[in-house]
Amino acid sequence: MRKLFFLIAFLILSYLSLFTGVGSVSVIDILHDAPQAKLLLFATRIPRTISLLLSGGILSVSGLLMQNLVQNKFVA
């Protein structure tokens, strides 16, 4: 149940990250083949979201490795 909650929160936040920014892009613009909206989405928003997800994952793994290296008993 808890994993499902985190998965849904992850998907909602990722979706919000795609449509948050200075330039306005909506789902309707994407569906109606607006070239400016598609360019903005595919050139900036999707790479930004992917890089945010990757950096968050890398930070969590490096934090876990650091805690294991110093043998923190609260982590074990």
Tab-separated table of C-alpha atoms in Angstrom:
chain	number	residue	atom	x	y	z
A	1	MET	CA	0.000	0.000	0.000
A	2	ARG	CA	2.824	2.357	0.879
A	3	LYS	CA	4.702	1.600	-2.336
A	4	LEU	CA	1.588	2.346	-4.355
A	5	PHE	CA	1.245	5.720	-2.645
A	6	PHE	CA	4.856	6.615	-3.434
A	7	LEU	CA	4.481	5.454	-7.034
A	8	ILE	CA	1.377	7.594	-7.540
A	9	ALA	CA	3.066	10.608	-5.911
A	10	PHE	CA	6.126	10.058	-8.123
A	11	LEU	CA	4.019	9.979	-11.290
A	12	ILE	CA	1.984	13.056	-10.317
A	13	LEU	CA	5.086	15.082	-9.473
A	14	SER	CA	6.800	14.001	-12.691
A	15	TYR	CA	3.738	15.077	-14.671
A	16	LEU	CA	3.670	18.435	-12.898
A	17	SER	CA	7.358	18.932	-13.635
A	18	LEU	CA	6.693	18.552	-17.354
A	19	PHE	CA	4.118	21.334	-17.420
A	20	THR	CA	5.764	23.769	-14.991
A	21	GLY	CA	7.898	26.579	-16.334
A	22	VAL	CA	8.006	30.094	-17.704
A	23	GLY	CA	6.467	29.238	-21.068
A	24	SER	CA	2.948	27.892	-20.979
A	25	VAL	CA	2.385	24.415	-22.365
A	26	SER	CA	-0.826	22.484	-21.966
A	27	VAL	CA	-1.861	18.974	-22.831
A	28	ILE	CA	-4.348	20.376	-25.331
A	29	ASP	CA	-1.526	22.139	-27.203
A	30	ILE	CA	0.418	18.890	-27.406
A	31	LEU	CA	-2.610	16.964	-28.674
A	32	HIS	CA	-3.391	19.599	-31.341
A	33	ASP	CA	0.164	19.402	-32.751
A	34	ALA	CA	1.251	22.907	-31.799
A	35	PRO	CA	4.886	23.019	-32.982
A	36	GLN	CA	5.992	25.600	-30.400
A	37	ALA	CA	4.548	23.576	-27.530
A	38	LYS	CA	6.107	20.333	-28.771
A	39	LEU	CA	9.477	22.009	-29.197
A	40	LEU	CA	9.323	23.415	-25.681
A	41	LEU	CA	8.276	20.082	-24.220
A	42	PHE	CA	10.770	17.886	-26.062
A	43	ALA	CA	13.722	20.291	-26.044
A	44	THR	CA	13.611	21.508	-22.454
A	45	ARG	CA	10.956	20.004	-20.203
A	46	ILE	CA	11.504	16.280	-20.784
A	47	PRO	CA	15.336	16.467	-20.494
A	48	ARG	CA	14.975	18.606	-17.345
A	49	THR	CA	12.605	16.103	-15.753
A	50	ILE	CA	14.791	13.138	-16.661
A	51	SER	CA	17.888	14.850	-15.254
A	52	LEU	CA	16.035	15.680	-12.028
A	53	LEU	CA	14.909	12.079	-11.616
A	54	LEU	CA	18.384	10.722	-12.318
A	55	SER	CA	20.120	13.137	-9.962
A	56	GLY	CA	17.638	12.340	-7.178
A	57	GLY	CA	18.208	8.629	-7.626
A	58	ILE	CA	21.974	9.039	-7.689
A	59	LEU	CA	21.889	11.163	-4.521
A	60	SER	CA	19.822	8.564	-2.677
A	61	VAL	CA	22.162	5.735	-3.684
A	62	SER	CA	25.259	7.741	-2.750
A	63	GLY	CA	23.718	8.591	0.625
A	64	LEU	CA	23.029	4.918	1.289
A	65	LEU	CA	26.592	3.999	0.305
A	66	MET	CA	28.020	6.699	2.559
A	67	GLN	CA	25.947	5.510	5.515
A	68	ASN	CA	27.114	1.935	4.925
A	69	LEU	CA	30.758	3.023	4.614
A	70	VAL	CA	30.750	4.778	7.981
A	71	GLN	CA	28.717	1.871	9.432
A	72	ASN	CA	25.923	3.951	10.860
A	73	LYS	CA	23.942	1.636	13.132
A	74	PHE	CA	20.738	3.574	12.617
A	75	VAL	CA	20.742	2.656	8.915
A	76	ALA	CA	21.391	-1.050	9.510
